[in-house]
mmCIF file of C-alpha atoms and ligand atoms in Angstrom:
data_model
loop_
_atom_site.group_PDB
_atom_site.id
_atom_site.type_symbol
_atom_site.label_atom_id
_atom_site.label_comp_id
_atom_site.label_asym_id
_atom_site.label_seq_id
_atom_site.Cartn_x
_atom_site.Cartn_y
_atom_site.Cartn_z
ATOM 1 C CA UNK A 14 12.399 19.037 -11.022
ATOM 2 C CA UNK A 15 11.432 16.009 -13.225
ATOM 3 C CA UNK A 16 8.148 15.773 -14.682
ATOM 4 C CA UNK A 17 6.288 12.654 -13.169
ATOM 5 C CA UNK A 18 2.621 11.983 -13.994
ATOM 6 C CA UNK A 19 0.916 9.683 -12.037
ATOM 7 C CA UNK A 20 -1.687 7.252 -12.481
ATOM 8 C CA UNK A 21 -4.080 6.418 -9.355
ATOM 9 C CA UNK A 22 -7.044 4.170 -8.420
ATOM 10 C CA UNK A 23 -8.364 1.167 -7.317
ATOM 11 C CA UNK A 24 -7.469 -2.742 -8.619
ATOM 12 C CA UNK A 25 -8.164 -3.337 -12.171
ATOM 13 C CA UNK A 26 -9.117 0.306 -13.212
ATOM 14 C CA UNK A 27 -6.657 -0.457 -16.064
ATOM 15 C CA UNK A 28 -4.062 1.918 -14.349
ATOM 16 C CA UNK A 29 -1.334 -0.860 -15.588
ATOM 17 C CA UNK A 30 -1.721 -0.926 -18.615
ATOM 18 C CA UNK A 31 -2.333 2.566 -19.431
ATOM 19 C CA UNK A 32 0.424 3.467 -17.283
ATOM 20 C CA UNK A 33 3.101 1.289 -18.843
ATOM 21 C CA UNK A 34 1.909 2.989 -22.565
ATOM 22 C CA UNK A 35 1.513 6.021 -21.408
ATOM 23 C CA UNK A 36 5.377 5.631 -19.707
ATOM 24 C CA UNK A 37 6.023 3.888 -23.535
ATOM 25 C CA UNK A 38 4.719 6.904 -25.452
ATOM 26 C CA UNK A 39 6.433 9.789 -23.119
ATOM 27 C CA UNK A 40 10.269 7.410 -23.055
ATOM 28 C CA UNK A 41 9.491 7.762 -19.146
ATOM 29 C CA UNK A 42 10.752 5.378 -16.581
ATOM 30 C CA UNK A 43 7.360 3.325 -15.298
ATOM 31 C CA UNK A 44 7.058 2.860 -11.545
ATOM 32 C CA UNK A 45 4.719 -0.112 -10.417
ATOM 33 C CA UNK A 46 3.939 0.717 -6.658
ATOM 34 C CA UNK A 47 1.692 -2.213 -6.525
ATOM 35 C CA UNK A 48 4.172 -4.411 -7.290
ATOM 36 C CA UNK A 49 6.307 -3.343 -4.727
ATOM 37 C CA UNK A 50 3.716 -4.083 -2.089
ATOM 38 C CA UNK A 51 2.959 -7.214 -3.696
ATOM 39 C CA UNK A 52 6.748 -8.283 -3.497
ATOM 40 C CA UNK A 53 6.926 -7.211 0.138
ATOM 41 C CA UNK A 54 3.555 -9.251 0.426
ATOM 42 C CA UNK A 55 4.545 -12.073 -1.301
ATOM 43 C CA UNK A 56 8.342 -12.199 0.752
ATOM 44 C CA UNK A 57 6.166 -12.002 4.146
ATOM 45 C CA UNK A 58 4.073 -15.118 3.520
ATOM 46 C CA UNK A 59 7.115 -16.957 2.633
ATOM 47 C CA UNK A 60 8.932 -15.922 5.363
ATOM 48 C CA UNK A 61 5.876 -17.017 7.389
ATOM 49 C CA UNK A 62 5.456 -13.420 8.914
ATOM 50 C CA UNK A 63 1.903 -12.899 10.393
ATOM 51 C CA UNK A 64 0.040 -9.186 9.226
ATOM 52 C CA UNK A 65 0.335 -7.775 12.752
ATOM 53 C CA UNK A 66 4.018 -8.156 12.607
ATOM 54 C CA UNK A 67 4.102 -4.430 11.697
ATOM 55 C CA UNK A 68 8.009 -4.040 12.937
ATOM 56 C CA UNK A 69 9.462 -7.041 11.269
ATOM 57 C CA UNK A 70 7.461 -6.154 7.910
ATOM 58 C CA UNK A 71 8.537 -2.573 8.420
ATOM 59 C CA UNK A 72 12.168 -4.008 8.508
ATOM 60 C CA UNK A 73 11.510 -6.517 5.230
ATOM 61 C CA UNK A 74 9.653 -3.211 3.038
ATOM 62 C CA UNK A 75 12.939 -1.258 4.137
ATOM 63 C CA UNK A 76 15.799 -3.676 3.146
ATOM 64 C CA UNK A 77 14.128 -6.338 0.659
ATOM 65 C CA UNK A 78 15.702 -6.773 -2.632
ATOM 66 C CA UNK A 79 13.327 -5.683 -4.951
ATOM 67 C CA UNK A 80 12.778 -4.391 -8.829
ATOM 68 C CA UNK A 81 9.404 -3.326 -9.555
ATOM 69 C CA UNK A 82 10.019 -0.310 -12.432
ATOM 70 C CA UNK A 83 10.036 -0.611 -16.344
ATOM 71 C CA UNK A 84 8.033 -3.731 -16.861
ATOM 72 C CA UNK A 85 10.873 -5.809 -14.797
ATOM 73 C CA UNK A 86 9.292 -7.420 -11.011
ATOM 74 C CA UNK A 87 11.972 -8.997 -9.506
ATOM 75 C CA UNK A 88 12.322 -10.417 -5.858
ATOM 76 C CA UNK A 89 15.803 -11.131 -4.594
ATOM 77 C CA UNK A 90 17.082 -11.326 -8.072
ATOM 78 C CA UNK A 91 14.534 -14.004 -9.149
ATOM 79 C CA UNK A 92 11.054 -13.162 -11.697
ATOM 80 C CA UNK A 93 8.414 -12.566 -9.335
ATOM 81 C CA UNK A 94 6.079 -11.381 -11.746
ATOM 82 C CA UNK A 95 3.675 -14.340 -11.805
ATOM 83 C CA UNK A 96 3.676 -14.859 -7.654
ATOM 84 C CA UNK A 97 2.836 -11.411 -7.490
ATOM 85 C CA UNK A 98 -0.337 -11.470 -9.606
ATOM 86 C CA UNK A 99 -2.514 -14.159 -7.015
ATOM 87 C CA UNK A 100 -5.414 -12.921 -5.225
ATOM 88 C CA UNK A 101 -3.910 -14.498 -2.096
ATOM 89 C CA UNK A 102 -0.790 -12.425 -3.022
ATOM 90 C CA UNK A 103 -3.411 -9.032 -3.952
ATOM 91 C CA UNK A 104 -4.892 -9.529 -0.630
ATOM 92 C CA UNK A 105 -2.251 -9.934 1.407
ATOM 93 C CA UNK A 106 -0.560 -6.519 -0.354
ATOM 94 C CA UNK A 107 -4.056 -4.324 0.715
ATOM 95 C CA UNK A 108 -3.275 -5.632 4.591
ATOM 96 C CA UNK A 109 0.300 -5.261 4.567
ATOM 97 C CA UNK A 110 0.045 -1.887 2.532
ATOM 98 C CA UNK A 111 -2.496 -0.477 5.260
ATOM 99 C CA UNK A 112 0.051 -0.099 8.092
ATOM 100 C CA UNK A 113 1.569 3.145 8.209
ATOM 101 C CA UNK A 114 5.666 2.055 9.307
ATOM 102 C CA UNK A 115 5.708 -0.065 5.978
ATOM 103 C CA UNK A 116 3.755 2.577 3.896
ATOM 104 C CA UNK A 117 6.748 5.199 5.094
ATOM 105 C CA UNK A 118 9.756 2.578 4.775
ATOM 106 C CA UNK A 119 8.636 2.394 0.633
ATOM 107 C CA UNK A 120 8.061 6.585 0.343
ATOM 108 C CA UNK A 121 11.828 6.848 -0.210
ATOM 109 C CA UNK A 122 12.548 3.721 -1.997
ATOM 110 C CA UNK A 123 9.717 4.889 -4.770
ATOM 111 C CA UNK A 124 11.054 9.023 -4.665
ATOM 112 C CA UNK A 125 14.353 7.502 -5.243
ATOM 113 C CA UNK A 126 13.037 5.824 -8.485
ATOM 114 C CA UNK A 127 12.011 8.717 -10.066
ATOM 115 C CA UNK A 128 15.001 9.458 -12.775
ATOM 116 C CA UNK A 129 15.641 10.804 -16.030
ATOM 117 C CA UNK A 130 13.699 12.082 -18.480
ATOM 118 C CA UNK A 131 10.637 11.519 -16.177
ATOM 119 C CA UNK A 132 8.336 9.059 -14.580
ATOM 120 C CA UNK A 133 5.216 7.499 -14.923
ATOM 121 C CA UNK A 134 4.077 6.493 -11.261
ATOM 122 C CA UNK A 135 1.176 4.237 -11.055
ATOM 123 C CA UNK A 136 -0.915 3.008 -8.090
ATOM 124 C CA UNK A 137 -3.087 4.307 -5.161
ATOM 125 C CA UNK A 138 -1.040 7.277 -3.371
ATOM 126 C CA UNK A 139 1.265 8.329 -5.878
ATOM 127 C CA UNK A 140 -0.533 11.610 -6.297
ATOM 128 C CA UNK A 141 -1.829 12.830 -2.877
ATOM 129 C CA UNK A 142 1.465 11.558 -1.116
ATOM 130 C CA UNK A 143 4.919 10.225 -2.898
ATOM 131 C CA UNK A 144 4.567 12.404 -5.934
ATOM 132 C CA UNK A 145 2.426 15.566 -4.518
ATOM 133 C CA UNK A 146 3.959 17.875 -7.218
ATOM 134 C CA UNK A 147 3.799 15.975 -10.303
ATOM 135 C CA UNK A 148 2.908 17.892 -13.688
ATOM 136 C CA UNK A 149 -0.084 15.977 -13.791
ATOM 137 C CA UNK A 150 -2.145 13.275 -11.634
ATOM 138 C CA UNK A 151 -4.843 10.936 -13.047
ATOM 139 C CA UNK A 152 -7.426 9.291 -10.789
ATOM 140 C CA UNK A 153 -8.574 5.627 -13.266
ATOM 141 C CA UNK A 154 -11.297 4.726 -12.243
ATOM 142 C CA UNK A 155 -14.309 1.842 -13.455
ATOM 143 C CA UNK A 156 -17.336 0.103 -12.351
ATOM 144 C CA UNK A 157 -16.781 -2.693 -9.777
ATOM 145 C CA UNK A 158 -18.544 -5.301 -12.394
ATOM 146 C CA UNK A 159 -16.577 -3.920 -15.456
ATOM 147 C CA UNK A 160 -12.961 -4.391 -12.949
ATOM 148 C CA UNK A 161 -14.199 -7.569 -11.825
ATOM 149 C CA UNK A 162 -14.544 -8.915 -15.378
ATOM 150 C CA UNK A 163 -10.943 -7.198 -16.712
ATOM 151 C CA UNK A 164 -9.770 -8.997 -13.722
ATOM 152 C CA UNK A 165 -11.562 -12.401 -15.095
ATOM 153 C CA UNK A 166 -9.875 -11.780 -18.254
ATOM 154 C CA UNK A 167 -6.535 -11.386 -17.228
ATOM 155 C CA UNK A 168 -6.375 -14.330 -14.836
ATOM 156 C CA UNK A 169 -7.859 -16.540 -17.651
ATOM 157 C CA UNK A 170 -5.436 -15.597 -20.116
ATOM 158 C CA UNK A 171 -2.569 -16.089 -17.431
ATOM 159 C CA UNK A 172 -4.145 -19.576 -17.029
ATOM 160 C CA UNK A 173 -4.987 -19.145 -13.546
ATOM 161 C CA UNK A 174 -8.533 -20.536 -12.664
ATOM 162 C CA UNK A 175 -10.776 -18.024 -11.986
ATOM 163 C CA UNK A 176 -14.819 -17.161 -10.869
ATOM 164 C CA UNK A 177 -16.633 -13.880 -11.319
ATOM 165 C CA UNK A 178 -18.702 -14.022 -7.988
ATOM 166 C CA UNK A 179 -15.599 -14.560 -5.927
ATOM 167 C CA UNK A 180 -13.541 -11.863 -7.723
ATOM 168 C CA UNK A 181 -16.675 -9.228 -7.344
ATOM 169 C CA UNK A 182 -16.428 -9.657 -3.544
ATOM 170 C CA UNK A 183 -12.545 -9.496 -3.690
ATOM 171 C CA UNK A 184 -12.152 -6.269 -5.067
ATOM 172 C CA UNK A 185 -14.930 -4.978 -3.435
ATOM 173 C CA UNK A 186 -13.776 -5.971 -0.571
ATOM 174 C CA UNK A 187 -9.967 -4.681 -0.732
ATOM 175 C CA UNK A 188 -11.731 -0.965 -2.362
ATOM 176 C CA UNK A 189 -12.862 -0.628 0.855
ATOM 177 C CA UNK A 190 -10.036 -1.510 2.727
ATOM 178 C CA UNK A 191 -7.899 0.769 0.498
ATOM 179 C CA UNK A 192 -10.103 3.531 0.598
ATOM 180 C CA UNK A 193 -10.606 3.574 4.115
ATOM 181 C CA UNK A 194 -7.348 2.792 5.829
ATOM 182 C CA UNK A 195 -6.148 5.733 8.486
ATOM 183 C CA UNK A 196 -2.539 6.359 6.303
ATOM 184 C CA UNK A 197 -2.882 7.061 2.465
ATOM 185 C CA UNK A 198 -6.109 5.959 1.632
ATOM 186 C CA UNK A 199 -7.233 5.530 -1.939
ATOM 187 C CA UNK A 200 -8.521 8.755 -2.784
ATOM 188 C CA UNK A 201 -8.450 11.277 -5.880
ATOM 189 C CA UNK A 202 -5.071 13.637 -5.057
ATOM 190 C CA UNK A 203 -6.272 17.394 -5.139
ATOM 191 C CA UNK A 204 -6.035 19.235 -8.459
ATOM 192 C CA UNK A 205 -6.391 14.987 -10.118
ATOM 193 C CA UNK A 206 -8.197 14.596 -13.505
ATOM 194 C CA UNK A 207 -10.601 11.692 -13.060
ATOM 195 C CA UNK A 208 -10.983 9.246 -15.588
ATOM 196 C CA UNK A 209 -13.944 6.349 -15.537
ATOM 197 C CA UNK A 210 -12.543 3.711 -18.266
ATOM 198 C CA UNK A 211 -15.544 1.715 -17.480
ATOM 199 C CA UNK A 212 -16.912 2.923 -21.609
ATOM 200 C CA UNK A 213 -13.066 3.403 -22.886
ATOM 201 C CA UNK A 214 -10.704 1.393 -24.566
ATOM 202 C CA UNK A 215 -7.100 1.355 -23.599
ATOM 203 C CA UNK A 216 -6.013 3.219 -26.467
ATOM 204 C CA UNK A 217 -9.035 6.264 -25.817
ATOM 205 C CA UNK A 218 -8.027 6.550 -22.017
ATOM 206 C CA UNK A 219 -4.155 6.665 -22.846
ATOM 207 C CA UNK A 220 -4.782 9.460 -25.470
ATOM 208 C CA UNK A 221 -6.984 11.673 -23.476
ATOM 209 C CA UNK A 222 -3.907 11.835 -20.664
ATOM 210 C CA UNK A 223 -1.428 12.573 -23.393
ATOM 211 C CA UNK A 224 -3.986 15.402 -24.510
ATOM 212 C CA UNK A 225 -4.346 16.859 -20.503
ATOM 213 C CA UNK A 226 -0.156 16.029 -20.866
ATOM 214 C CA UNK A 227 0.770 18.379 -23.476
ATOM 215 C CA UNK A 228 -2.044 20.808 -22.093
ATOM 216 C CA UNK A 229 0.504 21.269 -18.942
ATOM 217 C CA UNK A 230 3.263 22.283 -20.891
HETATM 218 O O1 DC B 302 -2.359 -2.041 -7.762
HETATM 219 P P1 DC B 302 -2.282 -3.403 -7.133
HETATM 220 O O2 DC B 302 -3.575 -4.170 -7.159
HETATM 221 O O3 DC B 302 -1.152 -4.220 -7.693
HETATM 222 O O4 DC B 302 -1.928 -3.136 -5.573
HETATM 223 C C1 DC B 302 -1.915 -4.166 -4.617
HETATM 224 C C2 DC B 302 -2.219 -3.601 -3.238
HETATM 225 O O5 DC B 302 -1.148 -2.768 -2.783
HETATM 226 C C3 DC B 302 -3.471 -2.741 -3.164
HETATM 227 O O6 DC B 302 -4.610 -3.478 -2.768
HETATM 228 C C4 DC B 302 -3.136 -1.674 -2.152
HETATM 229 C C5 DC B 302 -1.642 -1.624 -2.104
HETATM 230 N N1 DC B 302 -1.078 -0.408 -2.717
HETATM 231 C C6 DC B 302 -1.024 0.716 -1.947
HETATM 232 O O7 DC B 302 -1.502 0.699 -0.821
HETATM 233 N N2 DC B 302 -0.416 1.848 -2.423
HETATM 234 C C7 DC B 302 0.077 1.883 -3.652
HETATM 235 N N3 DC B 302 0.668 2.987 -4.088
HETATM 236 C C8 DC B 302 -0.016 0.742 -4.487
HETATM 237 C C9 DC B 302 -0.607 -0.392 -4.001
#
């Protein structure tokens, strides 16, 4: 079996980042699952399909041309990885992502991107349901303020406008949609090391999980 470690919690926890290093420092493939509801988000509200359309975006999350591993986000060939990043685009992924025909249409498509020499899988049910035997699972977590403000950060320097107050209510608002949806809700997988990175840099949270890391060998 392949050693996968995976990398769950809620928006803006830093999971990204840390993942893609982490995926970096091990020569692991790195698995976005966000960004593969994001992409089947983002291909919905172009296609004008409303949320409730649960067949039809069952059908898109099965078939849709889509890269979302080792750094590349691609949508039908073309660099999605701006669209993807919009809070209309975030929003839209927590609805989409909370019905349970599209949630089982992408459980294959993710297993079958778990290859050679190993994978890092990052997002919000990678341990308790697509990768329930990896070597290791990490639950990232932060303060709501200390998200909200990485968020800030990141939209600013992608030159997106952006407002503290509005994103504070976002994200609190989609934590509680993704933590209490009926399928796969965003919860710590059993036997997951919990990490708050609300105090840690990037570099401290990435070297504690390569410390738990080698402790599993
Ligand atoms: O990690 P992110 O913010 O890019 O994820 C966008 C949305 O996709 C998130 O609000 C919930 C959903 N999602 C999910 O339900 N399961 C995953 N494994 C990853 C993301």
């Amino acid at each position: 079996m392949l050693p996968v470690l995976t990398i769950d919690g809620p928006t803006a926890s830093g999971k990204g980042t840390v993942a893609q290093r982490l995926a970096t420092r091990l020569g692991f493939h790195y698995l976005d699952s966000g960004a593969l509801y994001r992409l089947v988000a983002l291909a919905s509200l172009r296609r004008g399909i409303a949320p409730d359309r649960v067949e039809d975006l069952a059908e898109l999350a099965r078939t849709l041309a889509v890269t979302c591993t080792d750094g590349e986000t691609s949508l039908e060939g073309v660099d999605a990885s701006n669209e993807i990043r919009t809070e209309e685009v975030g929003q839209h992924a927590s609805i989409v992502a909370a019905h349970a025909l599209v949630r089982a249409a992408l459980i294959a498509r993710q297993r079958a991107l778990c290859m050679p020499p190993g994978l890092v899988a990052d997002g919000r049910d990678m341990g308790t349901v697509v990768f329930p035997d990896a070597r290791l699972k990490i639950f990232l977590t932060a303060s709501v303020e200390q998200r909200a403000q990485r968020r800030y950060q990141q939209l600013i320097a992608k030159g997106f406008a952006a407002n503290i107050a509005p994103l504070l209510r976002d994200l609190t608002e989609r934590d509680a949609r993704d933590s209490t949806r009926a399928v796969a809700p965003l919860v710590p997988a059993a036997g997951a090391k919990t990490l708050d990175t609300s105090y840690l840099s990037i570099n401290q949270a990435v070297n504690m999980i390569l410390e738990w890391w080698q402790g599993t060998r």
